[in-house]
């Protein structure tokens, strides 16, 4: 493993003296697993980091304490960590040792894939990385993909990333917002129509399937589609032939279909609200995007990301968040997920530009939740909190948090397996995990899960 330095001549000289770092140049033989310390400067550091990550490097970003918010974009582009200048030999050694120990593996490949195709999807939580790993694998294969998740989790961004990372990337990407199309016009929109096919059809129209030929058709919120149209969509997905409204001859189309929904289509299909055969046709690969409350560790990173990007878009100085405001944002459940968080930060950028943000400046629903939590604590209602339905008590002598969390995880998994009579698919669904993740956990700690 080689350590490289990418910054001003003074910065490079300092790193060379402190840690024998080599100066990075365009023609350097960078190998996967090497560590590069990039100095935050005037150039587009996110683009530089993304290019280095694609080459398999571990990237650390060095910056002044006042510039940490600017460095967040580099972290989202794949940088492993942020180092505060001036750098000491001990600081450099500890971070390089960590990178060396980590090696180059699956997480790095996911980071590189995200930096290239899905840079708008911000976060480092295991739940999000698991979804991105599935997407990176599915992208190269020409099969239908069903993206599930609550509203505002980023399904549209992931669909575009799947297209951009696929062999069809150079062909059209055609998104369709299913609920926005009037019911009587859905067939015409999807399959096209002939001239005179209905009142007002003065000209022939090419449908979305034909427009996406050789490329990707994204059907957003497909759960809203009428059952009659679902049956026609199913026929298209069976033989990839469409018949425009008013025509008698069918036409061949070469399209990859990606669909998204915030509904439980499996349950709805069993209730007759969605065609079961269409569900199975679309559900070749299902990717579930986690809600924001399932990846709270990503909230702080998202906040910094939006503060930086929105302030730059608006051309204003970003507001500064007090610790109390940050705590309120991190503890809120965000029913509207990332979209709601972005809108909240945009409001703060517009109304509080350059000023310190306190909890009173946040939307009322966020402060109400914070005040409710505080009143419960002050009233002693959290002496014995509950997590996932289990009572937790903190003994005076303290606990080993890591061990307790592992025990709690094992207990939850055992209960889920008991409730489903050992059915791993159903247990994984109850726990909000992919089946492969549950199986891996069972393999790692079989005795703990069984006891």
mmCIF file of C-alpha atoms in Angstrom, residues 1-285:
data_model
loop_
_atom_site.group_PDB
_atom_site.id
_atom_site.type_symbol
_atom_site.label_atom_id
_atom_site.label_comp_id
_atom_site.label_asym_id
_atom_site.label_seq_id
_atom_site.Cartn_x
_atom_site.Cartn_y
_atom_site.Cartn_z
ATOM 1 C CA UNK A 1 0.000 0.000 0.000
ATOM 2 C CA UNK A 2 1.338 3.415 -1.012
ATOM 3 C CA UNK A 3 0.443 6.770 0.552
ATOM 4 C CA UNK A 4 -0.063 9.618 -1.914
ATOM 5 C CA UNK A 5 -0.466 13.346 -1.411
ATOM 6 C CA UNK A 6 -2.563 15.653 -3.610
ATOM 7 C CA UNK A 7 -2.457 19.324 -2.659
ATOM 8 C CA UNK A 8 -0.359 22.469 -2.818
ATOM 9 C CA UNK A 9 3.418 22.143 -2.983
ATOM 10 C CA UNK A 10 3.623 23.215 0.670
ATOM 11 C CA UNK A 11 1.011 20.617 1.672
ATOM 12 C CA UNK A 12 2.748 17.865 -0.321
ATOM 13 C CA UNK A 13 6.102 18.752 1.207
ATOM 14 C CA UNK A 14 4.625 18.590 4.716
ATOM 15 C CA UNK A 15 3.123 15.132 4.106
ATOM 16 C CA UNK A 16 6.352 13.895 2.565
ATOM 17 C CA UNK A 17 8.247 14.937 5.699
ATOM 18 C CA UNK A 18 5.622 13.600 8.103
ATOM 19 C CA UNK A 19 4.869 10.255 6.472
ATOM 20 C CA UNK A 20 6.995 9.725 3.334
ATOM 21 C CA UNK A 21 3.970 10.370 1.142
ATOM 22 C CA UNK A 22 4.517 10.458 -2.611
ATOM 23 C CA UNK A 23 3.129 13.330 -4.678
ATOM 24 C CA UNK A 24 0.230 12.196 -6.861
ATOM 25 C CA UNK A 25 0.385 13.032 -10.562
ATOM 26 C CA UNK A 26 -1.833 12.080 -13.502
ATOM 27 C CA UNK A 27 0.538 9.362 -14.699
ATOM 28 C CA UNK A 28 1.116 7.746 -11.289
ATOM 29 C CA UNK A 29 0.632 3.991 -10.991
ATOM 30 C CA UNK A 30 -2.173 4.100 -8.437
ATOM 31 C CA UNK A 31 -3.238 0.614 -7.363
ATOM 32 C CA UNK A 32 -6.430 -0.516 -5.559
ATOM 33 C CA UNK A 33 -5.964 -0.167 -1.806
ATOM 34 C CA UNK A 34 -3.606 2.826 -1.961
ATOM 35 C CA UNK A 35 -4.477 5.794 0.260
ATOM 36 C CA UNK A 36 -4.600 9.337 -1.111
ATOM 37 C CA UNK A 37 -4.810 12.438 1.094
ATOM 38 C CA UNK A 38 -6.473 15.183 -0.946
ATOM 39 C CA UNK A 39 -6.291 18.795 0.198
ATOM 40 C CA UNK A 40 -9.555 20.718 -0.033
ATOM 41 C CA UNK A 41 -8.903 23.557 -2.458
ATOM 42 C CA UNK A 42 -10.596 25.725 -5.041
ATOM 43 C CA UNK A 43 -11.040 22.893 -7.553
ATOM 44 C CA UNK A 44 -13.985 20.504 -7.626
ATOM 45 C CA UNK A 45 -12.709 18.180 -4.918
ATOM 46 C CA UNK A 46 -15.797 15.934 -5.192
ATOM 47 C CA UNK A 47 -14.975 15.178 -8.838
ATOM 48 C CA UNK A 48 -11.335 14.502 -7.927
ATOM 49 C CA UNK A 49 -12.370 12.164 -5.117
ATOM 50 C CA UNK A 50 -14.858 10.356 -7.350
ATOM 51 C CA UNK A 51 -12.173 9.720 -9.983
ATOM 52 C CA UNK A 52 -9.746 8.379 -7.363
ATOM 53 C CA UNK A 53 -12.375 6.134 -5.785
ATOM 54 C CA UNK A 54 -13.171 4.668 -9.202
ATOM 55 C CA UNK A 55 -9.491 3.667 -9.408
ATOM 56 C CA UNK A 56 -9.817 1.791 -6.106
ATOM 57 C CA UNK A 57 -8.127 4.279 -3.778
ATOM 58 C CA UNK A 58 -9.033 5.076 -0.190
ATOM 59 C CA UNK A 59 -9.371 8.862 -0.112
ATOM 60 C CA UNK A 60 -8.957 11.123 2.923
ATOM 61 C CA UNK A 61 -9.792 14.827 2.626
ATOM 62 C CA UNK A 62 -7.690 17.378 4.519
ATOM 63 C CA UNK A 63 -9.187 20.781 5.283
ATOM 64 C CA UNK A 64 -9.192 23.665 7.729
ATOM 65 C CA UNK A 65 -11.752 23.414 10.589
ATOM 66 C CA UNK A 66 -13.798 26.256 9.067
ATOM 67 C CA UNK A 67 -14.170 24.337 5.775
ATOM 68 C CA UNK A 68 -15.631 21.085 7.112
ATOM 69 C CA UNK A 69 -19.063 21.761 5.571
ATOM 70 C CA UNK A 70 -17.449 22.057 2.118
ATOM 71 C CA UNK A 71 -15.707 18.725 2.619
ATOM 72 C CA UNK A 72 -19.017 16.892 3.029
ATOM 73 C CA UNK A 73 -19.477 16.719 -0.754
ATOM 74 C CA UNK A 74 -16.163 14.878 -0.939
ATOM 75 C CA UNK A 75 -17.348 12.354 1.644
ATOM 76 C CA UNK A 76 -20.485 11.768 -0.401
ATOM 77 C CA UNK A 77 -18.295 11.258 -3.466
ATOM 78 C CA UNK A 78 -16.528 8.427 -1.658
ATOM 79 C CA UNK A 79 -13.917 9.905 0.693
ATOM 80 C CA UNK A 80 -13.381 7.745 3.772
ATOM 81 C CA UNK A 81 -12.869 10.543 6.282
ATOM 82 C CA UNK A 82 -12.047 14.210 6.861
ATOM 83 C CA UNK A 83 -8.710 15.224 8.431
ATOM 84 C CA UNK A 84 -8.312 18.636 10.037
ATOM 85 C CA UNK A 85 -5.186 20.624 9.242
ATOM 86 C CA UNK A 86 -2.465 20.995 10.378
ATOM 87 C CA UNK A 87 -1.786 17.273 10.061
ATOM 88 C CA UNK A 88 0.496 15.491 12.515
ATOM 89 C CA UNK A 89 2.392 12.282 11.822
ATOM 90 C CA UNK A 90 0.280 10.446 14.445
ATOM 91 C CA UNK A 91 -2.993 11.552 12.828
ATOM 92 C CA UNK A 92 -1.814 10.491 9.387
ATOM 93 C CA UNK A 93 -0.477 7.155 10.633
ATOM 94 C CA UNK A 94 -3.695 6.203 12.451
ATOM 95 C CA UNK A 95 -5.930 6.950 9.464
ATOM 96 C CA UNK A 96 -3.605 5.253 6.981
ATOM 97 C CA UNK A 97 -3.397 2.178 9.224
ATOM 98 C CA UNK A 98 -7.187 2.060 9.326
ATOM 99 C CA UNK A 99 -7.376 2.241 5.525
ATOM 100 C CA UNK A 100 -4.710 -0.444 5.155
ATOM 101 C CA UNK A 101 -6.490 -2.749 7.596
ATOM 102 C CA UNK A 102 -9.782 -2.220 5.802
ATOM 103 C CA UNK A 103 -8.350 -3.312 2.463
ATOM 104 C CA UNK A 104 -10.196 -3.034 -0.844
ATOM 105 C CA UNK A 105 -13.479 -4.898 -0.883
ATOM 106 C CA UNK A 106 -17.209 -4.833 -1.556
ATOM 107 C CA UNK A 107 -17.852 -1.564 0.304
ATOM 108 C CA UNK A 108 -15.265 0.196 -1.852
ATOM 109 C CA UNK A 109 -16.881 -1.143 -5.011
ATOM 110 C CA UNK A 110 -20.285 0.125 -3.858
ATOM 111 C CA UNK A 111 -18.777 3.520 -3.003
ATOM 112 C CA UNK A 112 -17.172 3.734 -6.439
ATOM 113 C CA UNK A 113 -20.439 2.718 -8.146
ATOM 114 C CA UNK A 114 -22.391 5.315 -6.151
ATOM 115 C CA UNK A 115 -19.832 8.042 -6.899
ATOM 116 C CA UNK A 116 -20.180 7.377 -10.621
ATOM 117 C CA UNK A 117 -23.899 6.733 -11.030
ATOM 118 C CA UNK A 118 -25.792 7.753 -7.872
ATOM 119 C CA UNK A 119 -23.977 10.686 -6.283
ATOM 120 C CA UNK A 120 -27.321 12.231 -5.323
ATOM 121 C CA UNK A 121 -28.030 9.356 -2.914
ATOM 122 C CA UNK A 122 -26.277 10.393 0.300
ATOM 123 C CA UNK A 123 -25.496 8.158 3.271
ATOM 124 C CA UNK A 124 -23.250 5.480 4.745
ATOM 125 C CA UNK A 125 -25.697 3.348 6.718
ATOM 126 C CA UNK A 126 -25.627 -0.403 6.170
ATOM 127 C CA UNK A 127 -29.299 -0.367 5.124
ATOM 128 C CA UNK A 128 -28.616 2.121 2.324
ATOM 129 C CA UNK A 129 -25.378 0.464 1.198
ATOM 130 C CA UNK A 130 -27.198 -2.864 0.999
ATOM 131 C CA UNK A 131 -29.738 -1.349 -1.401
ATOM 132 C CA UNK A 132 -26.972 0.233 -3.489
ATOM 133 C CA UNK A 133 -25.102 -3.062 -3.662
ATOM 134 C CA UNK A 134 -28.206 -4.781 -5.039
ATOM 135 C CA UNK A 135 -28.637 -1.961 -7.553
ATOM 136 C CA UNK A 136 -25.028 -2.199 -8.726
ATOM 137 C CA UNK A 137 -25.487 -5.915 -9.396
ATOM 138 C CA UNK A 138 -28.893 -5.602 -11.058
ATOM 139 C CA UNK A 139 -27.900 -2.686 -13.309
ATOM 140 C CA UNK A 140 -25.844 -4.754 -15.727
ATOM 141 C CA UNK A 141 -28.571 -7.356 -16.315
ATOM 142 C CA UNK A 142 -31.492 -6.700 -18.642
ATOM 143 C CA UNK A 143 -34.331 -7.632 -16.285
ATOM 144 C CA UNK A 144 -37.270 -5.804 -14.670
ATOM 145 C CA UNK A 145 -36.563 -4.151 -11.315
ATOM 146 C CA UNK A 146 -39.130 -3.168 -8.674
ATOM 147 C CA UNK A 147 -37.988 -0.391 -6.322
ATOM 148 C CA UNK A 148 -39.982 -0.179 -3.096
ATOM 149 C CA UNK A 149 -39.905 2.279 -0.225
ATOM 150 C CA UNK A 150 -41.798 5.135 1.351
ATOM 151 C CA UNK A 151 -42.363 8.417 -0.467
ATOM 152 C CA UNK A 152 -39.292 10.628 -0.470
ATOM 153 C CA UNK A 153 -36.684 7.876 -0.067
ATOM 154 C CA UNK A 154 -35.060 8.434 -3.479
ATOM 155 C CA UNK A 155 -36.682 5.830 -5.725
ATOM 156 C CA UNK A 156 -36.476 8.091 -8.790
ATOM 157 C CA UNK A 157 -32.760 8.706 -8.220
ATOM 158 C CA UNK A 158 -32.085 4.987 -7.933
ATOM 159 C CA UNK A 159 -34.060 4.232 -11.096
ATOM 160 C CA UNK A 160 -31.964 6.744 -13.059
ATOM 161 C CA UNK A 161 -28.778 5.251 -11.580
ATOM 162 C CA UNK A 162 -29.858 1.777 -12.719
ATOM 163 C CA UNK A 163 -30.306 3.120 -16.252
ATOM 164 C CA UNK A 164 -27.026 5.064 -16.276
ATOM 165 C CA UNK A 165 -25.084 2.010 -15.073
ATOM 166 C CA UNK A 166 -26.710 -0.348 -17.586
ATOM 167 C CA UNK A 167 -25.733 -1.299 -21.147
ATOM 168 C CA UNK A 168 -28.711 0.869 -22.227
ATOM 169 C CA UNK A 169 -27.197 4.072 -20.775
ATOM 170 C CA UNK A 170 -26.749 5.739 -24.187
ATOM 171 C CA UNK A 171 -30.409 5.141 -25.122
ATOM 172 C CA UNK A 172 -33.466 7.089 -23.861
ATOM 173 C CA UNK A 173 -34.550 7.068 -20.227
ATOM 174 C CA UNK A 174 -38.285 7.791 -20.089
ATOM 175 C CA UNK A 175 -39.920 8.373 -16.678
ATOM 176 C CA UNK A 176 -43.691 8.065 -16.278
ATOM 177 C CA UNK A 177 -45.523 9.355 -13.204
ATOM 178 C CA UNK A 178 -48.483 6.959 -13.271
ATOM 179 C CA UNK A 179 -50.829 8.876 -10.892
ATOM 180 C CA UNK A 180 -50.405 12.088 -12.917
ATOM 181 C CA UNK A 181 -51.963 10.620 -16.085
ATOM 182 C CA UNK A 182 -55.788 10.771 -16.311
ATOM 183 C CA UNK A 183 -57.266 7.272 -16.341
ATOM 184 C CA UNK A 184 -58.807 7.617 -19.798
ATOM 185 C CA UNK A 185 -55.450 8.645 -21.312
ATOM 186 C CA UNK A 186 -53.140 6.056 -19.721
ATOM 187 C CA UNK A 187 -53.246 3.635 -22.662
ATOM 188 C CA UNK A 188 -52.590 6.439 -25.135
ATOM 189 C CA UNK A 189 -49.681 7.737 -23.035
ATOM 190 C CA UNK A 190 -48.060 4.324 -22.673
ATOM 191 C CA UNK A 191 -48.753 2.737 -26.054
ATOM 192 C CA UNK A 192 -49.499 5.730 -28.321
ATOM 193 C CA UNK A 193 -52.521 6.265 -30.562
ATOM 194 C CA UNK A 194 -53.455 6.548 -34.209
ATOM 195 C CA UNK A 195 -54.892 9.675 -35.765
ATOM 196 C CA UNK A 196 -58.636 9.824 -35.142
ATOM 197 C CA UNK A 197 -58.507 7.052 -32.532
ATOM 198 C CA UNK A 198 -60.713 9.139 -30.242
ATOM 199 C CA UNK A 199 -62.183 12.629 -30.013
ATOM 200 C CA UNK A 200 -59.353 15.139 -30.044
ATOM 201 C CA UNK A 201 -56.774 12.760 -31.534
ATOM 202 C CA UNK A 202 -56.039 14.975 -34.532
ATOM 203 C CA UNK A 203 -52.543 13.528 -34.942
ATOM 204 C CA UNK A 204 -50.887 10.184 -34.313
ATOM 205 C CA UNK A 205 -48.906 10.040 -31.071
ATOM 206 C CA UNK A 206 -45.886 7.963 -30.081
ATOM 207 C CA UNK A 207 -46.349 6.335 -26.672
ATOM 208 C CA UNK A 208 -43.833 6.154 -23.827
ATOM 209 C CA UNK A 209 -42.882 2.558 -24.662
ATOM 210 C CA UNK A 210 -41.897 3.534 -28.202
ATOM 211 C CA UNK A 211 -40.119 6.656 -26.938
ATOM 212 C CA UNK A 212 -38.028 4.454 -24.632
ATOM 213 C CA UNK A 213 -37.130 1.955 -27.364
ATOM 214 C CA UNK A 214 -33.626 0.493 -26.797
ATOM 215 C CA UNK A 215 -33.602 2.264 -23.424
ATOM 216 C CA UNK A 216 -35.383 2.250 -20.070
ATOM 217 C CA UNK A 217 -38.998 2.993 -19.122
ATOM 218 C CA UNK A 218 -39.486 4.011 -15.480
ATOM 219 C CA UNK A 219 -43.032 3.528 -14.167
ATOM 220 C CA UNK A 220 -43.215 5.543 -10.949
ATOM 221 C CA UNK A 221 -45.941 4.692 -8.404
ATOM 222 C CA UNK A 222 -47.168 1.769 -10.464
ATOM 223 C CA UNK A 223 -49.466 0.742 -7.614
ATOM 224 C CA UNK A 224 -51.795 3.564 -8.694
ATOM 225 C CA UNK A 225 -52.354 2.036 -12.139
ATOM 226 C CA UNK A 226 -55.879 0.895 -13.077
ATOM 227 C CA UNK A 227 -56.398 -2.895 -13.129
ATOM 228 C CA UNK A 228 -57.525 -2.807 -16.771
ATOM 229 C CA UNK A 229 -54.309 -1.075 -17.824
ATOM 230 C CA UNK A 230 -52.319 -3.496 -15.666
ATOM 231 C CA UNK A 231 -53.574 -6.414 -17.767
ATOM 232 C CA UNK A 232 -52.404 -4.706 -20.973
ATOM 233 C CA UNK A 233 -49.056 -3.855 -19.392
ATOM 234 C CA UNK A 234 -48.659 -7.518 -18.441
ATOM 235 C CA UNK A 235 -49.151 -8.591 -22.058
ATOM 236 C CA UNK A 236 -46.494 -6.122 -23.184
ATOM 237 C CA UNK A 237 -44.023 -7.452 -20.615
ATOM 238 C CA UNK A 238 -44.686 -11.001 -21.827
ATOM 239 C CA UNK A 239 -43.881 -10.480 -25.508
ATOM 240 C CA UNK A 240 -42.701 -6.839 -25.694
ATOM 241 C CA UNK A 241 -45.197 -5.895 -28.371
ATOM 242 C CA UNK A 242 -47.519 -2.875 -28.138
ATOM 243 C CA UNK A 243 -50.677 -1.949 -30.031
ATOM 244 C CA UNK A 244 -51.351 1.806 -30.183
ATOM 245 C CA UNK A 245 -54.937 2.872 -29.484
ATOM 246 C CA UNK A 246 -56.872 2.799 -32.782
ATOM 247 C CA UNK A 247 -54.373 0.470 -34.482
ATOM 248 C CA UNK A 248 -54.833 -3.227 -35.263
ATOM 249 C CA UNK A 249 -51.205 -4.191 -35.864
ATOM 250 C CA UNK A 250 -48.794 -4.577 -32.981
ATOM 251 C CA UNK A 251 -45.263 -3.188 -32.897
ATOM 252 C CA UNK A 252 -42.126 -4.687 -31.364
ATOM 253 C CA UNK A 253 -40.397 -2.651 -28.623
ATOM 254 C CA UNK A 254 -37.054 -3.244 -26.926
ATOM 255 C CA UNK A 255 -37.411 -1.727 -23.461
ATOM 256 C CA UNK A 256 -36.203 -2.410 -19.956
ATOM 257 C CA UNK A 257 -38.899 -1.667 -17.376
ATOM 258 C CA UNK A 258 -38.135 -0.337 -13.902
ATOM 259 C CA UNK A 259 -41.119 0.235 -11.611
ATOM 260 C CA UNK A 260 -41.421 1.902 -8.215
ATOM 261 C CA UNK A 261 -44.070 1.976 -5.516
ATOM 262 C CA UNK A 262 -44.632 3.045 -1.929
ATOM 263 C CA UNK A 263 -47.266 0.328 -1.493
ATOM 264 C CA UNK A 264 -47.017 -3.310 -0.419
ATOM 265 C CA UNK A 265 -47.875 -4.815 -3.805
ATOM 266 C CA UNK A 266 -47.534 -8.384 -2.556
ATOM 267 C CA UNK A 267 -50.300 -7.814 -0.005
ATOM 268 C CA UNK A 268 -52.407 -5.818 -2.454
ATOM 269 C CA UNK A 269 -52.119 -8.550 -5.085
ATOM 270 C CA UNK A 270 -53.374 -11.130 -2.566
ATOM 271 C CA UNK A 271 -56.345 -8.817 -1.901
ATOM 272 C CA UNK A 272 -57.132 -8.368 -5.596
ATOM 273 C CA UNK A 273 -56.075 -4.700 -5.619
ATOM 274 C CA UNK A 274 -53.080 -5.348 -7.883
ATOM 275 C CA UNK A 275 -52.621 -8.068 -10.494
ATOM 276 C CA UNK A 276 -50.629 -10.893 -8.940
ATOM 277 C CA UNK A 277 -49.187 -12.040 -12.266
ATOM 278 C CA UNK A 278 -47.992 -8.493 -13.026
ATOM 279 C CA UNK A 279 -46.412 -8.237 -9.576
ATOM 280 C CA UNK A 280 -44.385 -11.395 -10.189
ATOM 281 C CA UNK A 281 -43.445 -10.212 -13.676
ATOM 282 C CA UNK A 282 -42.074 -6.929 -12.273
ATOM 283 C CA UNK A 283 -40.577 -8.413 -9.128
ATOM 284 C CA UNK A 284 -37.616 -10.185 -10.741
ATOM 285 C CA UNK A 285 -35.304 -8.016 -8.633
#
